[in-house]
Amino acid sequence: MLLRLLLLLAPCGAGFATAVVSISLRGNWKIHNGNGSLQLPAAVPGCVHSALFNKRIIKDPYYRFNNLDYRWIALDNWTYIKKFKLHSDMSEWNKVNLVFEGIDTVAVVLLNSVPIGKTDNMFRRYMQCSFGWDWGPSFPTQGIWKDVRIEAYNICHLNYFMFTPIYDNYMETWNLKIESSFDVVSSKLVSGEAIVAIPELNIQQRNNIELRHGERTVKLFVKIDKAVIVETWWPHGHGNQTGYNMTVTFELDGGLRFEKSAKVYFRTVELVEEPIRNSPGLSFYFKINGLPIFLKGSNWIPADSFQDRVTSDMLRLLLQSVVDANMNALRVWGGGIYEQDEFYELCDELGIMIWQDFMFACALYPTDQDFMDSVREEVTHQVRRLKSHPSIITWSGNNENEAALMMGWYDTKPGYLHTYIKDYVTLYVKNIRTIVLEGDQTRPFIVSSPTNGVKTTAEGWLSPNPYDLNYGDIHFYDYMSDCWDWRTFPKARFVSEYGYQSWPSFSTLEKVSSEEDWSYESSFALHRQHLINGNSEMLQQIELHFKLPNSADQLRRFKDTLYLTQVMQAQCVKTETEFYRRSRNEIVDGKGHTMGALYWQLNDIWQAPSWSSLEYGGKWKMLHYFARRFFAPLLPVGFEDKDVLFIYGVSDLPSDHQMMLTVRVHTWSSLELVCSELTNPFVMKAGESVVLYSKPVPELLKGCPGCTRQSCVVSFYLSTDGELLSPINYHFLSSLKNAKGLHKANITATISQQGNTFVFDLKTSAVAPFVWLDVGSIPGRFSDNGFLMTEKTRTVFFYPWKPTSESELEQSFHVTSLADTY
């Protein structure tokens, strides 16, 4: 596939009066394919697929099997054409730049039919997952997917502007480094002033500057008065995300003026790798502003195969859902893209910490000079672009490439291993790491993920076992072991990937399928599943603890199966995450001190089975509602060990709190509480995980008349003075397929409106596990969902993302609980 970009320039009119001009070429272009049989208008930014779809030449690329049917688009060559006029002769300018922020695929750029540029790196720097992944389709796009413009100037041009807040530990003051690069084309000396203004910090600083011909860098240093109180930026749940408005103005000879405005945030970050008492190895956790922070969150993948469809509203919706689920961190995965500026600005605003991979994933890469030069330019640009964002707390060189090489993923011949290791060190250490450390000394750099951290460094940048639980971070997946058994999971320092698959809801699938597809055994269901044996492994995991659907109605059975995959996924990830959270302070058999849990994955790129907790379009799966609970700042966690029920208290709160633990036992057959006990008041310390309760299960049940493991369930919560401080958590005493007395519940809802929020007053006739409220395709989320309903009534709120009404919600509303699938 080859992309040709043809620009036709027709100069006319009088010259410009200004010394710098920027002309956007976004908007309407024309495109045609290789043989000219297709000619049509196209929007820039955009891609060929979007242009064809907008002209109804193709249908929705995500519909049914269209990712196969539309392969011809990527295999063809396409030409983008734009005819434009400049009100000036180009020769009037000392320098004219044609700037493309983003071009997909191999491209030749022509101006008035004369080639002026080419991108043909044999190992293309491209969104790697465009060629398919185990959660996404193959849609290698072609087009101009970012801004394109002409820049012309006679004196100088501001190439880039960046800044870095730095804390002086010795002086206990904040300083600000500002760096600006100019391309000076004037042969004369250019003089002027640089003015830095941060009104809220009482800063108005003026510096004289002189710019000589060539590429020139202006470095400014701003000292912030120690008497001025600087509020720091904190992750979500740990404090405010205070930022300060800064304006930097360059007033130069000839009336030339450049002005840059930005939000400045102040925070420090440290990756702590130090010995742990009673444990071999080293810790691996992050301190923000000197405070150890447990990273709670997920992994981010591209929000769409077609990046021109990723809108500001979509980004805000997805990232708001992150903090609404009590997360504080995302890992931007290395097989996608460096996200757009707005993504990082929103993360700054919302307090979402970012683990930023460089875009290298699950592959061996070349180290020829052309490729290395390309990577050097890429990394330099991204560090300059992103380093001012407080949300980014670490750089990571690649995704899983150390593990792939050292664990033999690619069946590489032993005789070539030395060469591959040498190439790995050349690319990620001598090239990428060197550039990052030169450009940014304010945050750590990790060569790979997973990694053994400083142990990997000591072992020559590649460890024989990158999954050592005593060092660094790990990725962990196990679909065949029982996910209800916490012993399945590794007691690691930091878990940056883990998870289980589920299918999206029927309302999401319905948009891209037809009636013949609505079966778990259909060709469509197999086609959408990109993980080998993924569909069957979900059923096997479900069958460990639940009954598989057996309705004679095919559609009912399909919907029940979709529901149960979400139940399974939510319960599995809940059990695993709670294990990691309760392991933050403890060492058992030398293992533990877990300080991060980032499950795979947050979002979907299309409508298909995946590890996500948010469906394509943003609808919350059951897992995301569970995440809202299992990532709560204060959480009681229950589990069994050798027939003893333990309940831990886990706190991410910034201060100590006095509270009590309530433990209740319910029977499946009745809404009447069987028995309850309340602990004495205790102080839950900030940032700790401790045992609050332990009792042998037989002893617990003995005090609850008529209860057996199969007939009863335990719930528990933390409170003070009758006020609920934590979610109500639960522990199943047996597999639910063996539950005795569990009846189908008749659950009804009365819907009313309060302002922009809708109130669902629920009533149930029986105890109901995994109650799922669904309003179809009406965009929005509930305050809670997928819950265990043990009382006759419950009130849940619905927050719509677009205007809706009581009648619309009533028509779309459907409720499912576990016994409905029997």
mmCIF file of C-alpha atoms in Angstrom, residues 640-645 665 675 693-705 707-709 714 733:
data_model
loop_
_atom_site.group_PDB
_atom_site.id
_atom_site.type_symbol
_atom_site.label_atom_id
_atom_site.label_comp_id
_atom_site.label_asym_id
_atom_site.label_seq_id
_atom_site.Cartn_x
_atom_site.Cartn_y
_atom_site.Cartn_z
ATOM 1 C CA GLU A 640 -10.587 -18.254 53.297
ATOM 2 C CA ASP A 641 -7.426 -20.084 54.285
ATOM 3 C CA LYS A 642 -7.612 -23.585 55.760
ATOM 4 C CA ASP A 643 -11.312 -23.250 56.542
ATOM 5 C CA VAL A 644 -10.824 -19.920 58.349
ATOM 6 C CA LEU A 645 -12.548 -16.754 57.115
ATOM 7 C CA VAL A 665 -24.730 -13.962 57.330
ATOM 8 C CA CYS A 675 -27.135 -13.369 62.101
ATOM 9 C CA TYR A 693 -11.374 -10.453 61.634
ATOM 10 C CA SER A 694 -10.721 -14.183 61.572
ATOM 11 C CA LYS A 695 -13.003 -17.070 62.466
ATOM 12 C CA PRO A 696 -13.262 -20.704 61.393
ATOM 13 C CA VAL A 697 -16.176 -21.037 58.986
ATOM 14 C CA PRO A 698 -17.777 -23.944 60.920
ATOM 15 C CA GLU A 699 -17.743 -21.802 64.057
ATOM 16 C CA LEU A 700 -19.272 -18.862 62.166
ATOM 17 C CA LEU A 701 -22.053 -21.021 60.728
ATOM 18 C CA LYS A 702 -22.711 -22.734 64.049
ATOM 19 C CA GLY A 703 -23.896 -19.410 65.436
ATOM 20 C CA CYS A 704 -26.283 -18.898 62.498
ATOM 21 C CA PRO A 705 -29.286 -21.274 62.727
ATOM 22 C CA CYS A 707 -26.810 -22.215 57.774
ATOM 23 C CA THR A 708 -24.521 -24.421 55.738
ATOM 24 C CA ARG A 709 -21.871 -23.461 53.207
ATOM 25 C CA VAL A 714 -21.426 -13.678 54.141
ATOM 26 C CA LEU A 733 -19.007 -20.052 51.037
#
